[in-house]
Short mmCIF file of C-alpha atoms and ligand atoms in Angstrom, two decimals:
data_model
loop_
_atom_site.label_atom_id
_atom_site.label_comp_id
_atom_site.label_asym_id
_atom_site.label_seq_id
_atom_site.Cartn_x
_atom_site.Cartn_y
_atom_site.Cartn_z
CA UNK C 159 0.01 5.61 -6.38
CA UNK C 160 0.26 9.06 -7.87
CA UNK C 161 1.16 7.54 -11.21
CA UNK C 162 -1.99 5.49 -10.93
CA UNK C 163 -4.02 8.62 -10.34
CA UNK C 164 -2.49 10.32 -13.35
CA UNK C 165 -3.11 7.29 -15.48
CA UNK C 166 -6.75 7.30 -14.35
CA UNK C 167 -7.08 10.92 -15.38
CA UNK C 168 -5.58 10.30 -18.79
CA UNK C 169 -7.67 7.21 -19.50
CA UNK C 170 -10.89 8.86 -18.39
CA UNK C 171 -10.16 11.95 -20.41
CA UNK C 172 -9.58 10.01 -23.60
CA UNK C 173 -12.91 8.26 -23.04
CA UNK C 174 -14.73 11.57 -22.87
CA UNK C 175 -16.30 13.35 -25.86
CA UNK C 176 -13.82 16.02 -26.92
CA UNK C 177 -16.38 18.82 -26.72
CA UNK C 178 -16.50 18.29 -22.97
CA UNK C 179 -12.83 19.13 -22.64
CA UNK C 180 -13.47 22.59 -24.06
CA UNK C 181 -11.73 25.32 -22.10
CA UNK C 182 -14.29 28.06 -22.61
CA UNK C 183 -16.23 27.37 -19.42
CA UNK C 184 -13.18 26.77 -17.25
CA UNK C 185 -12.29 29.02 -14.38
CA UNK C 186 -9.43 31.23 -15.66
CA UNK C 187 -7.58 30.69 -12.37
CA UNK C 188 -6.68 27.18 -13.56
CA UNK C 189 -4.30 28.52 -16.20
CA UNK C 190 -2.78 31.60 -14.57
CA UNK C 191 0.57 31.38 -12.78
CA UNK C 192 1.11 32.84 -9.31
CA UNK C 193 2.03 36.42 -10.38
CA UNK C 194 -0.75 36.53 -12.99
CA UNK C 195 -3.31 35.40 -10.40
CA UNK C 196 -2.19 38.02 -7.90
CA UNK C 197 -2.32 40.78 -10.51
CA UNK C 198 -5.72 39.54 -11.76
CA UNK C 199 -7.17 40.11 -8.30
CA UNK C 200 -5.77 43.63 -8.16
CA UNK C 201 -2.88 43.09 -5.74
CA UNK C 202 0.68 44.34 -6.26
CA UNK C 203 3.09 41.55 -7.15
CA UNK C 204 6.85 41.27 -7.62
CA UNK C 205 9.11 38.51 -8.88
CA UNK C 206 12.61 38.11 -7.43
CA UNK C 207 15.43 35.80 -8.45
CA UNK C 208 17.62 34.44 -5.68
CA UNK C 209 20.88 32.52 -6.14
CA UNK C 210 21.82 29.79 -3.67
CA UNK C 211 25.39 28.97 -2.58
CA UNK C 212 25.32 25.90 -4.82
CA UNK C 213 24.15 27.78 -7.90
CA UNK C 214 20.40 27.14 -8.03
CA UNK C 215 18.31 30.11 -9.19
CA UNK C 216 15.03 30.36 -7.31
CA UNK C 217 12.02 32.55 -7.97
CA UNK C 218 10.32 34.26 -5.08
CA UNK C 219 6.92 35.93 -5.36
CA UNK C 220 6.08 38.93 -3.23
CA UNK C 221 2.90 40.78 -2.35
CA UNK C 222 4.49 43.89 -0.82
CA UNK C 223 1.23 45.34 0.50
CA UNK C 224 -2.52 44.88 0.46
CA UNK C 225 -4.97 46.14 -2.11
CA UNK C 226 -5.26 49.94 -2.11
CA UNK C 227 -2.47 50.22 0.47
CA UNK C 228 0.93 51.90 0.24
CA UNK C 229 4.29 50.11 0.34
CA UNK C 230 6.25 50.78 3.51
CA UNK C 231 9.39 49.42 5.10
CA UNK C 232 7.47 49.20 8.38
CA UNK C 233 5.49 46.23 7.16
CA UNK C 234 6.86 43.13 8.95
CA UNK C 235 8.09 40.49 6.51
CA UNK C 236 6.42 37.08 6.44
CA UNK C 237 8.02 34.23 4.52
CA UNK C 238 5.68 31.46 3.30
CA UNK C 239 7.09 28.06 2.31
CA UNK C 240 5.04 25.50 0.37
CA UNK C 241 5.11 21.71 0.74
CA UNK C 242 5.89 18.69 -1.44
CA UNK C 243 4.74 18.88 -5.10
CA UNK C 244 3.56 22.43 -4.44
CA UNK C 245 4.55 26.04 -5.09
CA UNK C 246 3.92 29.66 -4.15
CA UNK C 247 0.48 29.28 -5.72
CA UNK C 248 -0.65 27.33 -2.61
CA UNK C 249 -1.06 30.59 -0.74
CA UNK C 250 -3.15 32.39 -3.37
CA UNK C 251 -5.24 29.95 -5.42
CA UNK C 252 -8.27 30.22 -3.14
CA UNK C 253 -8.40 33.95 -3.87
CA UNK C 254 -8.55 37.14 -1.78
CA UNK C 255 -10.00 36.74 1.70
CA UNK C 256 -9.16 33.00 1.57
CA UNK C 257 -5.52 32.55 0.52
CA UNK C 258 -3.15 33.26 3.43
CA UNK C 259 -0.89 35.49 1.31
CA UNK C 260 -3.75 37.91 0.58
CA UNK C 261 -5.00 37.84 4.16
CA UNK C 262 -1.52 38.69 5.48
CA UNK C 263 -0.96 41.44 2.91
CA UNK C 264 -4.31 43.04 3.76
CA UNK C 265 -3.47 42.79 7.47
CA UNK C 266 -0.33 44.91 7.02
CA UNK C 267 2.43 42.38 6.30
CA UNK C 268 5.01 42.26 3.51
CA UNK C 269 4.49 38.78 2.08
CA UNK C 270 7.25 36.72 0.45
CA UNK C 271 6.61 33.29 -1.02
CA UNK C 272 9.46 30.87 -1.68
CA UNK C 273 9.69 28.28 -4.43
CA UNK C 274 11.91 25.29 -3.69
CA UNK C 275 14.51 24.17 -6.24
CA UNK C 276 13.09 21.98 -8.98
CA UNK C 277 9.49 23.17 -8.79
CA UNK C 278 7.59 24.87 -11.61
CA UNK C 279 9.02 28.34 -10.82
CA UNK C 280 12.55 27.44 -9.72
CA UNK C 281 14.05 25.39 -12.53
CA UNK C 282 17.21 27.33 -13.30
CA UNK C 283 20.85 26.98 -12.27
CA UNK C 284 23.97 29.00 -13.06
CA UNK C 285 25.50 26.13 -15.03
CA UNK C 286 23.27 23.03 -14.95
CA UNK C 287 20.18 22.42 -17.06
CA UNK C 288 17.11 20.48 -15.88
CA UNK C 289 17.93 17.94 -18.62
CA UNK C 290 21.02 16.95 -16.67
CA UNK C 291 20.77 14.32 -13.94
CA UNK C 292 23.20 16.33 -11.80
CA UNK C 293 20.64 19.13 -11.49
CA UNK C 294 18.20 16.78 -9.73
CA UNK C 295 20.61 15.46 -7.06
CA UNK C 296 18.85 17.10 -4.15
CA UNK C 297 16.18 16.46 -1.51
CA UNK C 298 14.50 18.64 1.07
CA UNK C 299 17.86 18.61 2.87
CA UNK C 300 19.37 20.92 0.23
CA UNK C 301 16.17 22.98 0.20
CA UNK C 302 16.61 23.54 3.93
CA UNK C 303 20.34 23.90 3.86
CA UNK C 304 20.74 26.20 0.84
CA UNK C 305 17.38 27.45 -0.50
CA UNK C 306 15.95 28.77 2.76
CA UNK C 307 19.10 30.60 3.94
CA UNK C 308 19.45 32.27 0.52
CA UNK C 309 15.80 33.30 0.43
CA UNK C 310 15.72 34.49 4.04
CA UNK C 311 18.90 36.55 3.59
CA UNK C 312 17.44 38.01 0.42
CA UNK C 313 14.21 39.08 2.13
CA UNK C 314 16.05 40.61 5.08
CA UNK C 315 18.34 42.46 2.73
CA UNK C 316 15.48 43.80 0.57
CA UNK C 317 13.36 44.90 3.52
CA UNK C 318 16.20 46.09 5.74
CA UNK C 319 14.65 44.07 8.59
CA UNK C 320 16.61 41.92 11.04
CA UNK C 321 14.09 39.11 11.50
CA UNK C 322 11.06 37.65 9.79
CA UNK C 323 8.08 35.41 10.48
CA UNK C 324 8.22 31.97 8.85
CA UNK C 325 5.14 29.97 7.94
CA UNK C 326 5.68 26.51 6.47
CA UNK C 327 3.28 23.82 5.32
CA UNK C 328 4.31 20.15 5.42
CA UNK C 329 7.67 19.90 3.57
CA UNK C 330 7.98 23.63 4.27
CA UNK C 331 8.30 22.66 7.93
CA UNK C 332 10.75 19.80 7.24
CA UNK C 333 13.00 22.23 5.38
CA UNK C 334 12.87 24.60 8.34
CA UNK C 335 13.98 21.98 10.87
CA UNK C 336 16.83 21.01 8.52
CA UNK C 337 17.93 24.63 8.31
CA UNK C 338 17.66 25.12 12.06
CA UNK C 339 19.87 22.10 12.75
CA UNK C 340 22.43 22.28 9.92
CA UNK C 341 22.61 26.10 9.78
CA UNK C 342 21.81 27.04 13.38
CA UNK C 343 23.00 30.61 12.84
CA UNK C 344 19.70 31.18 11.00
CA UNK C 345 17.57 30.62 14.11
CA UNK C 346 18.21 34.18 15.27
CA UNK C 347 16.77 35.55 12.00
CA UNK C 348 13.38 34.03 12.80
CA UNK C 349 10.94 36.04 14.89
CA UNK C 350 8.68 32.98 15.11
CA UNK C 351 8.05 29.87 13.06
CA UNK C 352 4.54 28.56 12.41
CA UNK C 353 4.47 24.88 11.43
CA UNK C 354 1.30 23.87 9.57
CA UNK C 355 0.96 20.07 9.44
CA UNK C 356 4.53 19.55 10.72
CA UNK C 357 6.58 16.77 9.14
CA UNK C 358 9.72 15.49 10.83
CA UNK C 359 9.06 11.95 12.03
CA UNK C 360 6.88 9.85 9.73
CA UNK C 361 6.82 6.34 11.14
CA UNK C 362 3.08 6.49 11.91
CA UNK C 363 1.99 7.63 8.48
CA UNK C 364 -1.58 6.53 7.83
CA UNK C 365 -2.12 6.70 4.13
CA UNK C 366 -1.67 4.33 1.22
CA UNK C 367 1.71 6.03 0.89
CA UNK C 368 2.99 4.19 3.98
CA UNK C 369 2.60 0.93 2.05
CA UNK C 370 4.31 2.39 -0.99
CA UNK C 371 7.20 3.55 1.16
CA UNK C 372 8.20 -0.11 1.58
CA UNK C 373 9.21 -0.05 -2.07
CA UNK C 374 11.41 2.99 -1.81
CA UNK C 375 14.63 1.07 -2.56
CA UNK C 376 13.07 -0.37 -5.71
CA UNK C 377 11.83 3.08 -6.69
CA UNK C 378 15.33 4.45 -6.29
CA UNK C 379 16.76 1.67 -8.45
CA UNK C 380 14.14 2.04 -11.18
CA UNK C 381 14.44 5.83 -11.20
CA UNK C 382 18.24 5.58 -11.50
CA UNK C 383 18.06 2.96 -14.26
CA UNK C 384 15.52 4.90 -16.29
CA UNK C 385 16.95 8.32 -15.52
CA UNK C 386 13.70 9.55 -13.94
CA UNK C 387 15.11 12.42 -11.97
CA UNK C 388 12.04 14.60 -11.86
CA UNK C 389 8.78 13.68 -10.14
CA UNK C 390 5.32 14.95 -11.13
CA UNK C 391 6.17 18.15 -13.01
CA UNK C 392 3.37 20.60 -13.75
CA UNK C 393 1.67 19.68 -16.97
CA UNK C 394 -0.81 21.59 -19.10
CA UNK C 395 -2.41 18.36 -20.25
CA UNK C 396 -3.14 17.40 -16.67
CA UNK C 397 -4.50 20.89 -16.01
CA UNK C 398 -6.96 20.60 -18.88
CA UNK C 399 -7.96 17.06 -18.04
CA UNK C 400 -8.32 17.95 -14.37
CA UNK C 401 -10.40 20.94 -15.29
CA UNK C 402 -12.72 18.90 -17.48
CA UNK C 403 -13.16 16.07 -14.98
CA UNK C 404 -13.32 18.09 -11.79
CA UNK C 405 -15.43 21.13 -12.66
CA UNK C 406 -18.86 21.68 -11.13
CA UNK C 407 -20.88 20.25 -14.03
CA UNK C 408 -18.71 17.13 -14.37
CA UNK C 409 -20.18 13.83 -13.16
CA UNK C 410 -16.63 12.77 -12.31
CA UNK C 411 -16.08 15.59 -9.79
CA UNK C 412 -16.42 13.31 -6.77
CA UNK C 413 -13.61 11.16 -8.18
CA UNK C 414 -11.34 14.18 -7.96
CA UNK C 415 -12.17 14.94 -4.34
CA UNK C 416 -11.86 11.27 -3.42
CA UNK C 417 -8.33 11.13 -4.80
CA UNK C 418 -7.34 14.07 -2.60
CA UNK C 419 -9.06 12.47 0.41
CA UNK C 420 -7.35 9.14 -0.19
CA UNK C 421 -3.97 10.80 0.11
CA UNK C 422 -4.66 13.32 2.83
CA UNK C 423 -7.63 12.28 4.95
CA UNK C 424 -11.34 12.50 4.29
CA UNK C 425 -12.95 15.90 4.74
CA UNK C 426 -15.71 16.77 2.31
CA UNK C 427 -17.07 19.57 4.49
CA UNK C 428 -13.99 21.74 4.19
CA UNK C 429 -13.28 21.25 0.48
CA UNK C 430 -14.91 23.68 -1.92
CA UNK C 431 -15.62 21.42 -4.91
CA UNK C 432 -15.77 24.36 -7.31
CA UNK C 433 -12.08 24.98 -6.61
CA UNK C 434 -10.81 21.45 -7.38
CA UNK C 435 -9.92 22.28 -11.01
CA UNK C 436 -7.91 25.26 -9.77
CA UNK C 437 -6.02 23.03 -7.33
CA UNK C 438 -5.27 20.51 -10.10
CA UNK C 439 -4.20 23.43 -12.29
CA UNK C 440 -1.42 24.31 -9.84
CA UNK C 441 -0.57 21.01 -8.16
CA UNK C 442 1.58 19.00 -8.74
CA UNK C 443 4.34 21.51 -9.40
CA UNK C 444 7.21 19.01 -9.53
CA UNK C 445 10.25 18.07 -7.48
CA UNK C 446 13.18 15.66 -7.68
CA UNK C 447 12.62 11.92 -7.37
CA UNK C 448 15.20 11.91 -4.55
CA UNK C 449 13.01 14.26 -2.51
CA UNK C 450 10.25 11.67 -2.54
CA UNK C 451 12.69 8.84 -1.79
CA UNK C 452 14.10 10.74 1.20
CA UNK C 453 10.58 10.87 2.70
CA UNK C 454 10.16 7.16 2.00
CA UNK C 455 13.35 6.53 4.00
CA UNK C 456 11.90 8.51 6.93
CA UNK C 457 8.76 6.38 6.92
CA UNK C 458 10.80 3.18 6.95
CA UNK C 459 13.53 4.17 9.41
CA UNK C 460 11.29 5.98 11.89
CA UNK C 461 14.05 8.57 12.16
CA UNK C 462 14.39 12.19 11.09
CA UNK C 463 17.70 11.70 9.37
CA UNK C 464 19.84 12.61 6.41
CA UNK C 465 19.65 10.84 3.04
CA UNK C 466 20.59 7.18 3.10
CA UNK C 467 23.05 6.54 0.24
CA UNK C 468 23.76 2.97 1.31
CA UNK C 469 26.58 1.78 3.59
CA UNK C 470 29.54 2.54 1.33
CA UNK C 471 28.55 6.04 0.34
CA UNK C 472 27.24 6.88 3.80
CA UNK C 473 30.74 6.12 5.13
CA UNK C 474 32.22 8.40 2.50
CA UNK C 475 29.73 11.24 3.05
CA UNK C 476 28.99 11.04 6.76
CA UNK C 477 31.87 8.99 8.18
CA UNK C 478 29.43 6.36 9.49
CA UNK C 479 27.48 3.64 7.75
CA UNK C 480 24.00 4.90 8.70
CA UNK C 481 22.79 8.42 7.97
CA UNK C 482 23.07 10.81 10.95
CA UNK C 483 19.87 12.19 12.46
CA UNK C 484 19.22 15.93 12.39
CA UNK C 485 20.05 17.42 15.78
CA UNK C 486 16.76 19.11 16.63
CA UNK C 487 18.09 20.54 19.87
CA UNK C 488 19.84 23.10 17.68
CA UNK C 489 16.51 24.44 16.34
CA UNK C 490 16.24 27.24 18.86
CA UNK C 491 13.84 29.56 16.98
CA UNK C 492 10.41 29.92 18.65
CA UNK C 493 8.07 27.36 17.05
CA UNK C 494 4.27 26.98 17.03
CA UNK C 495 2.87 23.62 15.91
CA UNK C 496 -0.54 23.30 14.21
CA UNK C 497 -1.76 19.78 13.63
CA UNK C 498 -5.03 17.93 13.08
CA UNK C 499 -6.32 14.54 14.16
CA UNK C 500 -7.55 13.57 10.70
CA UNK C 501 -4.26 14.52 8.99
CA UNK C 502 -3.00 11.21 7.61
CA UNK C 503 0.39 12.55 6.54
CA UNK C 504 1.24 14.36 9.74
CA UNK C 505 0.18 11.95 12.44
CA UNK C 506 -0.53 13.29 15.92
CA UNK C 507 1.98 10.87 17.54
CA UNK C 508 4.67 11.84 15.03
CA UNK C 509 4.01 15.49 15.87
CA UNK C 510 4.31 14.61 19.58
CA UNK C 511 7.71 13.02 18.97
CA UNK C 512 8.84 16.11 17.07
CA UNK C 513 7.52 18.30 19.88
CA UNK C 514 9.53 16.34 22.44
CA UNK C 515 12.77 16.95 20.50
CA UNK C 516 12.32 20.65 19.61
CA UNK C 517 13.70 22.82 22.41
CA UNK C 518 11.61 25.96 21.85
CA UNK C 519 8.02 25.05 21.03
CA UNK C 520 5.99 27.91 22.51
CA UNK C 521 2.59 26.34 21.94
CA UNK C 522 0.90 23.62 19.94
CA UNK C 523 -2.62 23.67 18.55
CA UNK C 524 -4.83 20.73 17.72
CA UNK C 525 -7.13 22.29 15.08
CA UNK C 526 -10.66 22.46 16.44
CA UNK C 527 -12.26 20.38 13.69
CA UNK C 528 -12.11 16.60 13.91
CA UNK C 529 -12.17 16.15 10.12
CA UNK C 530 -9.48 18.70 9.27
CA UNK C 531 -6.85 17.14 6.94
CA UNK C 532 -3.38 17.81 5.53
CA UNK C 533 -4.49 20.07 2.68
CA UNK C 534 -7.13 21.86 4.73
CA UNK C 535 -4.29 23.95 6.20
CA UNK C 536 -4.12 25.63 2.78
CA UNK C 537 -7.53 25.34 1.22
CA UNK C 538 -10.26 24.60 3.79
CA UNK C 539 -13.36 26.75 3.60
CA UNK C 540 -12.90 27.79 7.27
CA UNK C 541 -9.10 27.76 7.49
CA UNK C 542 -8.95 31.48 8.27
CA UNK C 543 -11.16 31.15 11.35
CA UNK C 544 -9.63 27.82 12.42
CA UNK C 545 -5.92 28.56 11.89
CA UNK C 546 -4.85 31.84 10.25
CA UNK C 547 -6.58 34.20 12.71
CA UNK C 548 -4.76 32.46 15.53
CA UNK C 549 -1.39 32.80 13.75
CA UNK C 550 -1.93 36.50 13.10
CA UNK C 551 -2.87 37.14 16.73
CA UNK C 552 0.41 35.49 17.79
CA UNK C 553 2.35 37.54 15.24
CA UNK C 554 0.86 40.70 16.75
CA UNK C 555 1.97 39.55 20.17
CA UNK C 556 5.54 38.94 18.97
CA UNK C 557 5.67 42.38 17.36
CA UNK C 558 4.58 44.07 20.59
CA UNK C 559 7.31 42.49 22.71
C1 NAG L 711 21.88 44.30 0.67
O1 NAG L 711 22.94 43.70 -0.05
C2 NAG L 711 23.73 44.62 -0.77
C3 NAG L 711 24.70 43.85 -1.64
O2 NAG L 711 25.28 42.78 -0.97
C4 NAG L 711 24.44 45.52 0.23
O3 NAG L 711 25.23 46.46 -0.44
C5 NAG L 711 23.36 46.25 1.06
O4 NAG L 711 23.98 47.04 2.04
C6 NAG L 711 22.43 45.26 1.71
N1 NAG L 711 21.33 46.00 2.35
C7 NAG L 711 20.92 45.74 3.59
C8 NAG L 711 19.78 46.58 4.09
O5 NAG L 711 21.43 44.88 4.28
C1 NAG L 712 -16.42 28.07 -3.43
O1 NAG L 712 -15.70 28.73 -4.45
C2 NAG L 712 -16.48 29.55 -5.29
C3 NAG L 712 -15.59 30.09 -6.40
O2 NAG L 712 -14.48 30.77 -5.86
C4 NAG L 712 -17.11 30.67 -4.46
O3 NAG L 712 -17.93 31.48 -5.28
C5 NAG L 712 -17.95 30.05 -3.32
O4 NAG L 712 -18.44 31.07 -2.48
C6 NAG L 712 -17.09 29.08 -2.50
N1 NAG L 712 -17.90 28.38 -1.54
C7 NAG L 712 -17.66 28.41 -0.22
C8 NAG L 712 -18.59 27.60 0.65
O5 NAG L 712 -16.73 29.03 0.28
C1 NAG L 713 23.13 18.22 19.50
O1 NAG L 713 23.36 19.57 19.82
C2 NAG L 713 23.49 19.80 21.23
C3 NAG L 713 23.54 21.32 21.44
O2 NAG L 713 24.64 21.88 20.76
C4 NAG L 713 24.73 19.08 21.75
O3 NAG L 713 24.86 19.29 23.11
C5 NAG L 713 24.57 17.60 21.45
O4 NAG L 713 25.75 16.92 21.80
C6 NAG L 713 24.27 17.36 19.97
N1 NAG L 713 23.94 15.97 19.77
C7 NAG L 713 24.54 15.22 18.86
C8 NAG L 713 24.07 13.82 18.77
O5 NAG L 713 25.41 15.66 18.14
#
């Protein structure tokens, strides 16, 4: 599916007169990375390198305080974790007043943004190179088991605080539940977790992806045979093509929004068309092929379980021939669930199943907008009023108790 989309972009772009692909009229935000964007809008920004137990070197981005404010160790730390194919840029590309990272920084928080192993910003390792297949042998399990603990410990160490707030979108919630069940000692480091478009169970997935998931075994075989270990890395060509096809003057702009809707649910009211080139400029940011396959396995099995290596290797790795399920009763951190009825990737009934297994869900919120979709949690025109204001009110409440 996604390959098809990319192919469409490339074919359409080659059919266009080259003068239309000129960059001069593009929004500069398309080409700036996360720290450059933050600095461009006049906010303080820091880059931090964090080493995981298994040797991956991750880059975190931090906005230590709001514009025209002073740094202070009293600012409560908030950790933001992006979803599949995404990066720290998710939280800033819509700009000040819109991106959650800016809103939190201006509201008095110390904002830390993670980047999962294998994405555009976290492609280093103490000994492995991204050219080696071994580097790419991970899924969101390792992101939850190693990346999050390393990043959370790093933030707590840097700020001298004992606990932090965690906000995750999509895969950023999956990673959290993995951490909470495989590394339960980390639950006590979480003041509260806010799950945006939670993804644990996926058997009721409603998008064309659910059909594709049926071919996950074939995908695994093909990827292994061809050595395709990396999936949808960030590409400048795609950025330029996306910018040309999706900008305000382009007749093809509706094609761009329709591709997003096809994957995530239709919601033209909440998508700011002007910003589509910026989104394409930052997404996809890449991950391992295995990460995608692991999700495909979830769709097919109906379980929230560990990676399925096949009978023989499962026996070797897990001591049983099917992959064990994550024990969600160990996720004892306080959790808030935010979901939407038009979110095709995070189905309401799947969220209900997750809710029934998590022992400490304080509250769940069905976003008050019937058309709200999976990506609206990051980029909707009214996301602040519909979701973020509610989260910040709850954070205040936690800080007062
Ligand atoms: C942070 O880590 C360093 C090195 O491990 C340690 O010396 C320091 O005491 C830690 N600081 C806090 C506030 O935990
Ligand atoms: C859409 O984005 C543009 C560029 O950032 C901005 O000027 C405009 O106000 C936005 N529109 C809405 C409805 O938020
Ligand atoms: C899951 O964890 C709970 C709490 O520690 C424990 O009682 C239960 O036996 C575990 N379930 C499985 C299937 O391991």
